[in-house]
XYZ file of N, CA, C and O in Angstrom:
368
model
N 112.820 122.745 91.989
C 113.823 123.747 91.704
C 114.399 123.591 90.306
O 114.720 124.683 89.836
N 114.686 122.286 89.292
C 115.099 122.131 88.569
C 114.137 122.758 87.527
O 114.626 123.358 86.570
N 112.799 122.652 87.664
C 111.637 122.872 86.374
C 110.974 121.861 85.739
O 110.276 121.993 84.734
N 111.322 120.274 86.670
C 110.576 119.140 85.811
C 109.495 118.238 86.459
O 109.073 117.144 86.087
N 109.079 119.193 87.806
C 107.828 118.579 88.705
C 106.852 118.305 87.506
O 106.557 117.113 87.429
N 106.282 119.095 86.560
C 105.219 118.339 85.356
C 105.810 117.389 84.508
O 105.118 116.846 83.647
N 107.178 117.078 84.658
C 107.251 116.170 83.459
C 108.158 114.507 84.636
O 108.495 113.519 83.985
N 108.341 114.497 85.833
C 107.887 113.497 86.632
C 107.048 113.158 87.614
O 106.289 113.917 88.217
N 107.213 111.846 87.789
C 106.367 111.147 88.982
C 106.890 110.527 90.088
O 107.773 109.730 89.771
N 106.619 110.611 91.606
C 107.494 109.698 92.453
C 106.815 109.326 92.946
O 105.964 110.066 93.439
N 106.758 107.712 93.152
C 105.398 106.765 93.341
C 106.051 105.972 94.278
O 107.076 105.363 93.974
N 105.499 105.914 95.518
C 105.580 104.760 96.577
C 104.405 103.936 96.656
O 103.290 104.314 97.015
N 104.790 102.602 96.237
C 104.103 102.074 95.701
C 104.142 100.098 95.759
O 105.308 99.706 95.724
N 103.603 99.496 95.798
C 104.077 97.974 95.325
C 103.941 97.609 93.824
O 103.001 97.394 93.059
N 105.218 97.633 93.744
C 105.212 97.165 92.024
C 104.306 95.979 91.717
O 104.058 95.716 90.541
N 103.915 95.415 92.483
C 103.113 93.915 91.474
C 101.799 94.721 91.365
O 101.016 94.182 90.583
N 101.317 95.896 91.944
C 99.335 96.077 92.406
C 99.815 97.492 90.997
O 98.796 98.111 90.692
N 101.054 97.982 90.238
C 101.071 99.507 89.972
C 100.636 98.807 88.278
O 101.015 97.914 87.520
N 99.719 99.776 88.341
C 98.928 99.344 86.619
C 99.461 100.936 85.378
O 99.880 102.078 85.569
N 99.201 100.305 84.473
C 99.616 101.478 83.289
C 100.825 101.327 82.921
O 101.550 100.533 83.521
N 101.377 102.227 81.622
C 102.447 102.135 80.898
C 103.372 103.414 81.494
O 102.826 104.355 82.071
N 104.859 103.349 81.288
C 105.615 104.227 81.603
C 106.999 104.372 80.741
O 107.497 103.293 80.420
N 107.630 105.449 80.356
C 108.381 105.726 79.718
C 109.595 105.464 79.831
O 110.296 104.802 79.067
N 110.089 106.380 81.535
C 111.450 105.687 82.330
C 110.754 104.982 83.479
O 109.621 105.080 83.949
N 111.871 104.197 83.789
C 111.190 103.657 85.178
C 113.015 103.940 86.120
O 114.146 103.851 85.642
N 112.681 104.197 87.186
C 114.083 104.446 87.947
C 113.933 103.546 88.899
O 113.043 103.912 89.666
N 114.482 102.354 89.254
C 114.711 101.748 90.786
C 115.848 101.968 91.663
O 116.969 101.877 91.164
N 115.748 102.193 92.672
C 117.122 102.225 93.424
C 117.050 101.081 94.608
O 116.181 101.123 95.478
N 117.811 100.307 94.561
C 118.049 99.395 95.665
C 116.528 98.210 95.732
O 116.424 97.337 96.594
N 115.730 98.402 94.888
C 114.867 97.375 94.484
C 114.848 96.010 94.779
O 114.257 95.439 95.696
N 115.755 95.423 93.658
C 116.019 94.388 93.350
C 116.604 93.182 94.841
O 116.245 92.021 95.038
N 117.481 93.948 95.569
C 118.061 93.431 96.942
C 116.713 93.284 97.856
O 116.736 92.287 98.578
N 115.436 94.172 97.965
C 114.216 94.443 98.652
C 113.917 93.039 98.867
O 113.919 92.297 99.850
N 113.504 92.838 96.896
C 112.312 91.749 96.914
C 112.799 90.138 97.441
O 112.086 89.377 98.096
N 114.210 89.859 96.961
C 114.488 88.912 96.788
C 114.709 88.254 96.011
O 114.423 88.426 94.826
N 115.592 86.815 96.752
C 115.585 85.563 95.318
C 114.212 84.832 94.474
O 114.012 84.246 93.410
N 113.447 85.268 95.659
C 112.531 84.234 95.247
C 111.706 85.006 94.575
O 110.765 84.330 94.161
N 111.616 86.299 94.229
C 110.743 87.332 93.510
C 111.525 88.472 92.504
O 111.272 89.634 92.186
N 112.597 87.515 92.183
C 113.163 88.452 91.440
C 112.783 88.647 90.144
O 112.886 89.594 89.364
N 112.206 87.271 90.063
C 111.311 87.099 88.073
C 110.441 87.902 88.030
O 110.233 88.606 87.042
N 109.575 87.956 89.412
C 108.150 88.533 89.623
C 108.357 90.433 89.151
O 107.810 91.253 88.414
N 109.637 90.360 90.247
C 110.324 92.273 89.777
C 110.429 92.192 88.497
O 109.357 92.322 87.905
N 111.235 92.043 87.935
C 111.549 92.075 86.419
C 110.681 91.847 85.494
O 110.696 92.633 84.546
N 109.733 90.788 85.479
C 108.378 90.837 85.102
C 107.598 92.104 85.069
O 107.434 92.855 84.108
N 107.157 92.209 86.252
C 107.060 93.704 86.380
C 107.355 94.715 85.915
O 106.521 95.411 85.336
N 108.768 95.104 86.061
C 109.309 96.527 85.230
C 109.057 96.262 83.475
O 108.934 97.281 82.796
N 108.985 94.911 82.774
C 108.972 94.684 81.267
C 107.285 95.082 80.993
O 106.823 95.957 80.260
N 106.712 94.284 81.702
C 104.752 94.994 82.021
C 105.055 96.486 81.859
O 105.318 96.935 80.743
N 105.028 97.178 82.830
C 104.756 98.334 83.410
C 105.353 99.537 82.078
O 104.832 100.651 82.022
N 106.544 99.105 81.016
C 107.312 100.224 80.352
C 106.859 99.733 78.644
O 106.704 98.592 78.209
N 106.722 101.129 77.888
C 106.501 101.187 77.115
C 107.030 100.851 76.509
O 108.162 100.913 76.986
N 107.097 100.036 74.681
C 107.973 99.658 74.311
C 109.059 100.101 73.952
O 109.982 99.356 73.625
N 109.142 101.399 73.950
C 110.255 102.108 73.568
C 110.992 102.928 74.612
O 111.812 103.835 74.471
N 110.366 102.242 75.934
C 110.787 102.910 77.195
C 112.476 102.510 77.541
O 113.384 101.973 76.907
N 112.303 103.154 79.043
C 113.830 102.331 79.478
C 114.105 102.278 81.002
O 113.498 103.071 81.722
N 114.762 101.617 81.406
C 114.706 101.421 82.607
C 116.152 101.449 82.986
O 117.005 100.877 82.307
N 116.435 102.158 84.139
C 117.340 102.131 84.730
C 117.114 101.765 86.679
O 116.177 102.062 87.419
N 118.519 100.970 86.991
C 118.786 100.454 87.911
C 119.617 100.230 88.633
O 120.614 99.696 88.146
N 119.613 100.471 89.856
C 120.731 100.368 91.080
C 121.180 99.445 92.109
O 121.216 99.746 93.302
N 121.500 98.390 91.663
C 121.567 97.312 92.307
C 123.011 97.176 92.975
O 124.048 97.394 92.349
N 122.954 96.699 94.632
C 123.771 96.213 95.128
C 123.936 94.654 94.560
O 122.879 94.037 94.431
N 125.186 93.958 94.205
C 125.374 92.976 93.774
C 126.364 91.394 94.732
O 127.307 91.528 95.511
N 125.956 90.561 94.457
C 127.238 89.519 94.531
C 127.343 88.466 93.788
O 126.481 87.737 93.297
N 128.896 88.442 93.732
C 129.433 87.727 92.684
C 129.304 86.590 92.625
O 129.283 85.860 93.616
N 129.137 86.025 90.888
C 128.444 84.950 91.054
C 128.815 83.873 91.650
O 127.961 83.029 91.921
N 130.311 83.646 92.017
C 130.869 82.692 92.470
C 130.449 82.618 93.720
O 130.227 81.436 93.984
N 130.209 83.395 94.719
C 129.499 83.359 96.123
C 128.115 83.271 96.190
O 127.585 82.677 97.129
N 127.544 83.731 95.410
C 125.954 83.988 95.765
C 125.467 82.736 96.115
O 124.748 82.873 97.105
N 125.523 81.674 95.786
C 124.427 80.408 96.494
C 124.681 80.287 97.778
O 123.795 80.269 98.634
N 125.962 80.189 98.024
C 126.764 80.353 99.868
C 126.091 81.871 100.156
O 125.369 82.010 101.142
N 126.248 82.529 99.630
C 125.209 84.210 100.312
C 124.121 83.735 100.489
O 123.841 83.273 101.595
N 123.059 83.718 99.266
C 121.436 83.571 99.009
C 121.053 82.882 100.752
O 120.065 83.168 101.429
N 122.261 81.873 101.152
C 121.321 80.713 101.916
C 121.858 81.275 103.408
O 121.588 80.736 104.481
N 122.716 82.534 103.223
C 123.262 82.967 104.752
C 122.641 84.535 105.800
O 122.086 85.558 105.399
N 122.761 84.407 106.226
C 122.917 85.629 107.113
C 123.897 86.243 107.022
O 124.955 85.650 107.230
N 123.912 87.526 106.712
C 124.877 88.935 107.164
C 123.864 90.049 107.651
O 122.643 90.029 107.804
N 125.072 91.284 107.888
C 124.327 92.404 108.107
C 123.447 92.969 107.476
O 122.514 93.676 107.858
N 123.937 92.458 105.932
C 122.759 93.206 105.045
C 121.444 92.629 105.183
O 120.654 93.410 105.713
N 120.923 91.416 104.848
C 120.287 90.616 104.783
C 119.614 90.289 106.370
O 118.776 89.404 106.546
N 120.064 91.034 107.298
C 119.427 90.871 108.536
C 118.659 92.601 109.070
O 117.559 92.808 109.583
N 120.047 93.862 108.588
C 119.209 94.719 109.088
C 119.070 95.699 108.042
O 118.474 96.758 108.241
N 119.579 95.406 106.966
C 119.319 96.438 105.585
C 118.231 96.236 104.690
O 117.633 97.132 104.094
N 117.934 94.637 104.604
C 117.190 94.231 103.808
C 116.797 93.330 104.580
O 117.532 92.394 104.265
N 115.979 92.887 105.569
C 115.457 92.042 105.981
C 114.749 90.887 104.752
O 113.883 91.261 103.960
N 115.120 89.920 104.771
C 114.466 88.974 104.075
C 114.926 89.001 102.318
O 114.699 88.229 101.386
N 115.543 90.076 102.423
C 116.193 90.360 101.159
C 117.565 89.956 100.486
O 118.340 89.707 101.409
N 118.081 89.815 99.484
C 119.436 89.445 99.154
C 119.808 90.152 97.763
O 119.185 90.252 96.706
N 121.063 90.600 98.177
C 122.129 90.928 96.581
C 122.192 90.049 95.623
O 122.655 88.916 95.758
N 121.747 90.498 94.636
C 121.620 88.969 93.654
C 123.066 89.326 92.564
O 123.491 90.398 92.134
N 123.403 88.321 92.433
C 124.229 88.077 91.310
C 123.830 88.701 89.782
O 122.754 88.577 89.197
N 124.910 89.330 89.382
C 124.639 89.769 87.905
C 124.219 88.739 86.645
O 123.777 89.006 85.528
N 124.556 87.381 87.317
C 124.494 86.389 86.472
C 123.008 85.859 86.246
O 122.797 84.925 85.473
């Protein structure tokens, strides 16, 4: 409806297997998906994947850094039925 179906793409997809260069990259709620332990691997990823003069934007649920190691290692709701296996990472 807007007029920009030829000038985007919406890709469901696994970021580590998605090959080629890209201009914007948009994530929403990403980063909480993968995890602590794959968060280099994401970010890695999005710096691969974008052109150098690209840009990336992102939507991250967060926690603060003062809690996150007591989070990373706990159970809540999020982390049990929002994100299974997943965690809010710290901005830090």
């Amino acid at each position: 409806r807007a007029g920009v179906s030829d000038r985007i793409r919406f890709l469901l997809c696994d970021y580590r297997e998605l090959q080629g260069k890209f201009d914007r990259i948009v994530s929403i709620e990403m980063a909480e998906a993968v995890g602590h332990e794959y968060l280099g691997t994401w970010f890695a990823s999005l710096d691969r994947l974008l052109t150098d003069d690209g840009l990336v934007v992102t939507q991250i649920i967060t926690t603060p850094e003062e809690r996150y190691e007591t989070y990373r290692k706990s159970t809540d709701f999020i982390n049990t039925y929002i994100f299974p296996g997943g965690c809010a990472p710290s901005t830090h």
